[in-house]
XYZ file of C-alpha atoms in Angstrom:
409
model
C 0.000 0.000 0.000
C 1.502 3.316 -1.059
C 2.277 5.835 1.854
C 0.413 8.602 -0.107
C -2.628 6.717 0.131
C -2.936 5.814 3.497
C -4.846 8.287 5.763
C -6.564 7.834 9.205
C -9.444 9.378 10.167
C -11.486 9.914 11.846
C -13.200 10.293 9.227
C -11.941 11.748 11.511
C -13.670 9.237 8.928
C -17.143 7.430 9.673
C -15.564 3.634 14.215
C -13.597 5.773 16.714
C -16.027 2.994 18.647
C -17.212 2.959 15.932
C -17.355 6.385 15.196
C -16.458 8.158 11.575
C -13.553 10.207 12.116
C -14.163 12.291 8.710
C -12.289 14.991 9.440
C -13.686 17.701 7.425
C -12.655 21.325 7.406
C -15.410 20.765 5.710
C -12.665 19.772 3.749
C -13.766 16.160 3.656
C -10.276 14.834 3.179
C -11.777 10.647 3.669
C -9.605 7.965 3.581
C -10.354 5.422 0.815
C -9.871 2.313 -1.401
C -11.141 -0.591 -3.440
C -10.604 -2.324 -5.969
C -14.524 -3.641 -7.050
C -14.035 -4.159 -10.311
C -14.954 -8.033 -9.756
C -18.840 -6.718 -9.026
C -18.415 -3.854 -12.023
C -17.556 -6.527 -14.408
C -19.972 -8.880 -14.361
C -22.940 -5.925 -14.376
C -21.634 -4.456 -16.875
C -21.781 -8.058 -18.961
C -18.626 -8.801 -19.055
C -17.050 -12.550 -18.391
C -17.395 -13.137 -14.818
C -13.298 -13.735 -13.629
C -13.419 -14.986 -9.849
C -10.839 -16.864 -7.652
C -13.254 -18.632 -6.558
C -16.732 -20.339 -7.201
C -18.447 -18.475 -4.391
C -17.752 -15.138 -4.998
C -19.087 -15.761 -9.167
C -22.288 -17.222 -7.903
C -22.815 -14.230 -5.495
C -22.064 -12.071 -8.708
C -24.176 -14.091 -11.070
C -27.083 -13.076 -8.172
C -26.225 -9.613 -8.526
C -25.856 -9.386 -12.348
C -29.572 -11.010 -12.080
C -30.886 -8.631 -10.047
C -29.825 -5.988 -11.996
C -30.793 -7.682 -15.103
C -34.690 -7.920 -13.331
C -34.971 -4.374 -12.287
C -33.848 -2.837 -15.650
C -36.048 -4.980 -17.685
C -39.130 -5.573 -15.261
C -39.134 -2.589 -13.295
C -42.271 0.111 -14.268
C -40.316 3.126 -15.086
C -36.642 3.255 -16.985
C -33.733 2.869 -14.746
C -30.093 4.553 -15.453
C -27.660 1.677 -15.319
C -24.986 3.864 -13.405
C -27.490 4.839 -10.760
C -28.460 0.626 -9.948
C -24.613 -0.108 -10.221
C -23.408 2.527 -8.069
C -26.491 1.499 -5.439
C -25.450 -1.760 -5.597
C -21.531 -1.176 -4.759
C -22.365 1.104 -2.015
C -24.923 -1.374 -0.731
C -22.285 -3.836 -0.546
C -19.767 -1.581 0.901
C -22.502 -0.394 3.574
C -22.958 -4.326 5.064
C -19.827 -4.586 6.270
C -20.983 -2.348 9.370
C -18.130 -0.675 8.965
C -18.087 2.777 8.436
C -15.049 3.735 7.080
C -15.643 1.500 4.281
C -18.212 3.058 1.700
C -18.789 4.055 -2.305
C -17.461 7.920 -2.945
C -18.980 8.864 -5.901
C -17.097 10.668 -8.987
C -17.967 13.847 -7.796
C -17.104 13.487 -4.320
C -13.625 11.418 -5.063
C -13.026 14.031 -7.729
C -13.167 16.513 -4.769
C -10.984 14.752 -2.493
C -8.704 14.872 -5.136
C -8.883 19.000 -5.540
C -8.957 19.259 -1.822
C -5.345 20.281 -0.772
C -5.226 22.230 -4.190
C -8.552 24.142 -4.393
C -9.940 26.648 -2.275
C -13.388 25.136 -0.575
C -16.357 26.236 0.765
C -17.743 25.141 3.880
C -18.064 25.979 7.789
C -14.733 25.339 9.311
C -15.531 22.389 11.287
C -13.460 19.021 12.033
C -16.367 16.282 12.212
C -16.401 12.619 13.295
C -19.656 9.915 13.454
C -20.647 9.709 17.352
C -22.694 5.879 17.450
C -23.711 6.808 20.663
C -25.961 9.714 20.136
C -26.063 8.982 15.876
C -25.421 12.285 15.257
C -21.799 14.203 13.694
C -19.682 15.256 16.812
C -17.590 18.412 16.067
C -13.860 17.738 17.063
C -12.428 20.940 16.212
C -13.470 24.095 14.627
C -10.881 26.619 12.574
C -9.982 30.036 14.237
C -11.788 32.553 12.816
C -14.153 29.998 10.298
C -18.071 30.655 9.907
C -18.857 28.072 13.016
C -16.743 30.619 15.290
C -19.062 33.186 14.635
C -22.789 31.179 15.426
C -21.212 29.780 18.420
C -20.706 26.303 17.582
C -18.460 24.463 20.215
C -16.141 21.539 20.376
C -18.373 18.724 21.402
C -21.826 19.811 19.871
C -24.015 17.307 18.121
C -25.358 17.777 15.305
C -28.182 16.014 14.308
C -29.730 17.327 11.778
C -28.694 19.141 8.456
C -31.201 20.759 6.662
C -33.991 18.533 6.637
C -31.930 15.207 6.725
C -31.966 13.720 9.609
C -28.417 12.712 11.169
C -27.759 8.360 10.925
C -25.056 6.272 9.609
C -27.147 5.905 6.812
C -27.388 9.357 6.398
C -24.186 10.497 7.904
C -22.384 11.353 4.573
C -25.402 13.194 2.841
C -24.925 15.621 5.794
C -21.752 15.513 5.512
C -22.256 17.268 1.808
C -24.961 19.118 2.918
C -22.745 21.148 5.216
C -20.569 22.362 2.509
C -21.618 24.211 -0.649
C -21.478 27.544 -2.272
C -19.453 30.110 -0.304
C -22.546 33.138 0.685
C -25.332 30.625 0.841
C -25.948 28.853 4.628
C -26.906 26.110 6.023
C -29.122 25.345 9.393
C -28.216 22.971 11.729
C -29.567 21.203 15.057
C -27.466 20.804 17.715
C -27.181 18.853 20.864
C -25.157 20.543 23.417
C -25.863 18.834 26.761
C -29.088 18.492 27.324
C -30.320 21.449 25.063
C -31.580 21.668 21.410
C -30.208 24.347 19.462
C -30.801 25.729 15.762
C -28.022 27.639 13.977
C -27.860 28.859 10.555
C -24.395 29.321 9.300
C -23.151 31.305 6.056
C -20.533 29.231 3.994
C -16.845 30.693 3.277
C -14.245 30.227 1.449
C -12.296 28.934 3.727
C -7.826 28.392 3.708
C -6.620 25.618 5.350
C -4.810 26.696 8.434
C -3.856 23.862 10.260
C -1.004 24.977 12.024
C 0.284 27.698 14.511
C 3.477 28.428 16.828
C 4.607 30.659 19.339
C 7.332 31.126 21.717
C 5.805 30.493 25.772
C 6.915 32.622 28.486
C 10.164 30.539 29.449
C 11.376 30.160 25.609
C 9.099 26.927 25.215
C 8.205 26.331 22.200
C 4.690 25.809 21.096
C 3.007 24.229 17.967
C -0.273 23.664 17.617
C -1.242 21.328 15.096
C -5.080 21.216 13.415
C -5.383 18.521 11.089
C -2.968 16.052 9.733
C -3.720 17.384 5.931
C -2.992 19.792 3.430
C 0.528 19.710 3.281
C 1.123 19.300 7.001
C 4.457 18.604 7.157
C 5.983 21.422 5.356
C 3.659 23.575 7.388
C 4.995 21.831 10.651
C 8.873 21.756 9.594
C 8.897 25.498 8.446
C 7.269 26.721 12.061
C 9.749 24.005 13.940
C 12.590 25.136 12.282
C 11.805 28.734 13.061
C 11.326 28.338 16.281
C 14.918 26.407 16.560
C 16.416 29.078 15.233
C 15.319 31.324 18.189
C 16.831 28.901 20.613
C 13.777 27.369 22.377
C 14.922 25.367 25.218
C 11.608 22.893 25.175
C 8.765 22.436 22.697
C 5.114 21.690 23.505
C 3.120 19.979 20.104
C -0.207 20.378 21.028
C -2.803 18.452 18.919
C -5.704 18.029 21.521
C -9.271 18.075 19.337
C -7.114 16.743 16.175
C -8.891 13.930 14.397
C -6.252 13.026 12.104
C -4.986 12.892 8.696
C -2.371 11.419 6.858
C -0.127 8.984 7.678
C 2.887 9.807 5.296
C 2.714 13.275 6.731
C 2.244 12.409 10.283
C 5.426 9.671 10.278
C 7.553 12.532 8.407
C 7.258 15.258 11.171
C 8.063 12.207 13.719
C 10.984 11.808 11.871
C 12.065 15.470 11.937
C 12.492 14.540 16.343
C 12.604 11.488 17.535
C 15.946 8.965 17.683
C 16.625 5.819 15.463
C 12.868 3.544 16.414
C 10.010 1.798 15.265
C 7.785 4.817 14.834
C 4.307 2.708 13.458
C 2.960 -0.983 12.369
C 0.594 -1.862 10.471
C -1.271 -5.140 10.414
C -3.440 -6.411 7.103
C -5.611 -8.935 7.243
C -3.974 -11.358 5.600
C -1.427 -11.181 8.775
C 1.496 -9.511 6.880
C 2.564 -6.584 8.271
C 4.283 -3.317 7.454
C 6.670 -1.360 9.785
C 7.450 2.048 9.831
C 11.014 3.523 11.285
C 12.767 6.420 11.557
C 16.739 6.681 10.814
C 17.474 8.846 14.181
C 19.294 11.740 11.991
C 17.129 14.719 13.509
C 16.862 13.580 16.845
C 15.441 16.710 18.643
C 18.035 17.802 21.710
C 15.392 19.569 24.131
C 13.147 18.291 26.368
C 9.563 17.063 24.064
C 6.117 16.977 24.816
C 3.007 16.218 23.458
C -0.540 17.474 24.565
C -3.974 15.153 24.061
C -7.007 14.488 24.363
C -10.178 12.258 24.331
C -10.792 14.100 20.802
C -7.098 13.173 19.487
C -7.650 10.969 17.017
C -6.019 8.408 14.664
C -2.774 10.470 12.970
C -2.797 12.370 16.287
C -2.492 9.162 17.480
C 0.542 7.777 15.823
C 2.648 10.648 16.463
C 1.823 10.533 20.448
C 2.523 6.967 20.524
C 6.208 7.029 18.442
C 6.567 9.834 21.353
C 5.560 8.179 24.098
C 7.328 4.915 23.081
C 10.558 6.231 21.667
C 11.133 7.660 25.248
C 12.030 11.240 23.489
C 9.245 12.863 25.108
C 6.085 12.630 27.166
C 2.390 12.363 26.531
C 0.388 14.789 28.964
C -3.412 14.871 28.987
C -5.880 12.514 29.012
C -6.404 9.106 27.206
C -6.834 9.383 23.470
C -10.237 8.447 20.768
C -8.647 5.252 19.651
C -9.166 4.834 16.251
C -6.610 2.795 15.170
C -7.617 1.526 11.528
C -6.302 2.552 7.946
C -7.593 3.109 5.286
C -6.826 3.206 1.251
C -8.329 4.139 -1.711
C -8.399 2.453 -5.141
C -10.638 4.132 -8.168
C -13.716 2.737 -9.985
C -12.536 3.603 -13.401
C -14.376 6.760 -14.149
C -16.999 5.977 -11.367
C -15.586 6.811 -8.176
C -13.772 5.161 -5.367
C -14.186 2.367 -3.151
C -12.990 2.684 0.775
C -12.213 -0.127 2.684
C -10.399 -0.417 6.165
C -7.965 -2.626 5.492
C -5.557 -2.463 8.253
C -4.603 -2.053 12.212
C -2.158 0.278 13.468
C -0.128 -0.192 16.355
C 2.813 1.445 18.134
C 6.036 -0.060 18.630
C 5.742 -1.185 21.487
C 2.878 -3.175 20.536
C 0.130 -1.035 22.076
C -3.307 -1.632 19.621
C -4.805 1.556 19.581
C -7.979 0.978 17.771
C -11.030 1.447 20.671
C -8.620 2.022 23.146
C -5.989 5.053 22.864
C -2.990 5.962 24.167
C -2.552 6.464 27.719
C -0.867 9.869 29.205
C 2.440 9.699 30.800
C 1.177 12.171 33.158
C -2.864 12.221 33.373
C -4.033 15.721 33.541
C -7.495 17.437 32.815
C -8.917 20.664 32.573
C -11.422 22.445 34.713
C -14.785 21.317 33.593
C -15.926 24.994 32.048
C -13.323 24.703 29.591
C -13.139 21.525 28.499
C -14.987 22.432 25.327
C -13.582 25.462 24.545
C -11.585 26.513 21.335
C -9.110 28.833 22.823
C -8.663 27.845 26.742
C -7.322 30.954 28.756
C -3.677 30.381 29.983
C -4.268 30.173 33.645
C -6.942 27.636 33.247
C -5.315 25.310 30.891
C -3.971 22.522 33.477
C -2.313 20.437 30.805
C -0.412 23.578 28.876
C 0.625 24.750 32.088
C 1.987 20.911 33.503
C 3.564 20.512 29.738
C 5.333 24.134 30.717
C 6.419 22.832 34.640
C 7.809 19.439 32.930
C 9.820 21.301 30.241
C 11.251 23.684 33.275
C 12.279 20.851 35.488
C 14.433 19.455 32.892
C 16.182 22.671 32.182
């Protein structure tokens, strides 16, 4: 599986217990694959090639049905429309999902994503199975949710007049974005209230990445999203803030649900000593390691902020912290989604996505449904925990990241 291809979401992207860790800027950046062309083929009348019996009589059942509805059924049919139905109908019964049928348009989008501007609300967004509505992970600084009051941790459960399920999940999905000036309304779960907003679609530029220098000379980056060309951002702002001799850095990616993996092991690789930074584990039981040579090893003390809301990519690069012993993890116990997944196109009909792998960290640790553990458990003061920008004297795990940093100076 190529590196470029692999991203973990969760999407956001969609089973962080289940739970879709899409994470969506509304930048729906999902993680995909599939080859299906063994189901195309045979609808399309073509001869049926399987490995095995079983899978050509399932496909001579499909091929039939399809044959029935376009011949029998009382109105005409467009082939594309039954075929399409039909792969995402198979892709839907896995339960999983992560694994679904993106259509031309929407793969043709991913594909723009990191190149095109996009309109949407500035929201990160993951499937919650609990409540089957779209949890918001993380919302952009200065984005259109910022300015109807939308909050970390808000449900939504309905979009328009589509009602939030994991059937319906991705329809909302593309029902939040659309034409910069037009809006959208929302219901929202916060608590135990219902709330309606109405937000107005932006443009919106990917910012997924800030720094500063802390009182002390700490470093501080504070990473969004694992996307959009993540890693330059990240290695331009760490190498700045070298230059100004910081004596510790804090990476902060509390709220991030992910991204990509390529990405994600490269800025590990810009810190942390010769190690085992990732594994991954297909199904078949063959696995694939990831290291890192050790030729950037960072020389100050490291640490890395989470939380329940860090998901997937966030995940990887607290783990090959925590377990290359460069630095600490401080917060509180991660989302666990721990699953990859690839994309493969459809020929000019979209994309198939499939999990097709486990991750885990090198020392073994399977993160999927149950996260990484802090080195130092910390949480904040219950009227900030869902809070965008936390106020300095009320962040506990900033300010314990900070006291670490000093006592190793």
């Amino acid at each position: 599986m190529d590196d470029q291809n692999e991203k973990i979401k969760l999407n956001k992207a969609k089973i962080l217990t289940v739970s879709i860790t899409i994470s969506l800027t509304i930048l729906f950046t999902t993680i995909l694959v599939g080859a299906l062309v063994i189901v195309v083929r045979p609808i399309l009348k073509t001869d049926i090639k399987s490995s095995n019996n079983t899978n050509s009589a399932y496909l001579k059942r499909i091929e039939y049905a399809l044959d029935e509805i376009s011949e029998k059924y009382v109105e005409d049919v467009d082939m594309d429309t039954l075929v399409n139905g039909a792969i995402s109908g198979i892709a839907n019964a896995t339960g999983d999902p992560y694994t679904r049928y993106i259509s031309e348009e929407e793969y043709q989008e991913m594909l723009d994503s990191s190149v095109k501007p996009y309109s949407g609300i500035g929201v990160h967004l993951t499937f919650d199975t609990e409540t089957s509505g779209i949890e918001i992970l993380g919302i952009m600084p200065d984005s259109p949710a910022t300015k109807v009051d939308l909050k970390i941790g808000d449900i939504i459960l309905k979009v328009e007049d589509i009602t939030v399920s994991l059937e319906t999940y991705q329809d909302c999905v593309d029902a939040i974005k659309g034409e910069a000036g037009t809006s959208v309304k929302l219901v929202i779960k916060r608590g135990d209230e219902l709330l309606e907003r109405e937000v107005v679609r932006e443009s919106i530029v990917a910012n997924n990445i800030e720094s500063e220098i802390l009182d002390g000379n700490i470093g501080y980056i504070k990473i969004w999203q694992f996307d959009n060309g993540i890693y330059e951002q990240f290695k331009t702002e760490y190498n700045k803030l070298r230059d100004q001799n910081i004596k510790g850095l804090v990476i902060d990616v509390r709220n991030n649900p992910g991204g990509l993996v390529s990405d994600t092991l490269n800025i590990a690789r810009l810190m942390l000593p010769k190690c085992e930074l990732l594994k991954l584990v297909y199904k078949d039981g063959s696995e694939k390691v990831y290291e890192c040579d050790g030729k950037h090893e960072i020389d100050i003390p490291l640490v890395i902020l989470v939380n329940s809301r860090s998901a997937s990519a966030s995940e990887i690069l607290s783990g090959a912290i925590k377990d290359s012993g460069k630095g600490i993890v401080i917060g509180t116990t991660t989302y666990g989604k721990g699953i990859v997944q690839t994309i493969e196109p459809l020929g000019n009909n979209g994309a198939l996505s499939i999990t097709t792998s486990k991750y885990y960290t090198s020392s073994g640790v399977e993160i999927h449904k149950k996260g990484i553990e802090p080195n130092i458990v910390v949480e904040l003061p219950e009227e900030v925990k869902n809070d965008l920008t936390i106020v300095r004297d009320k962040d506990t795990q900033l300010n314990e990241a900070i006291n670490y940093i000093n006592s190793k100076n």
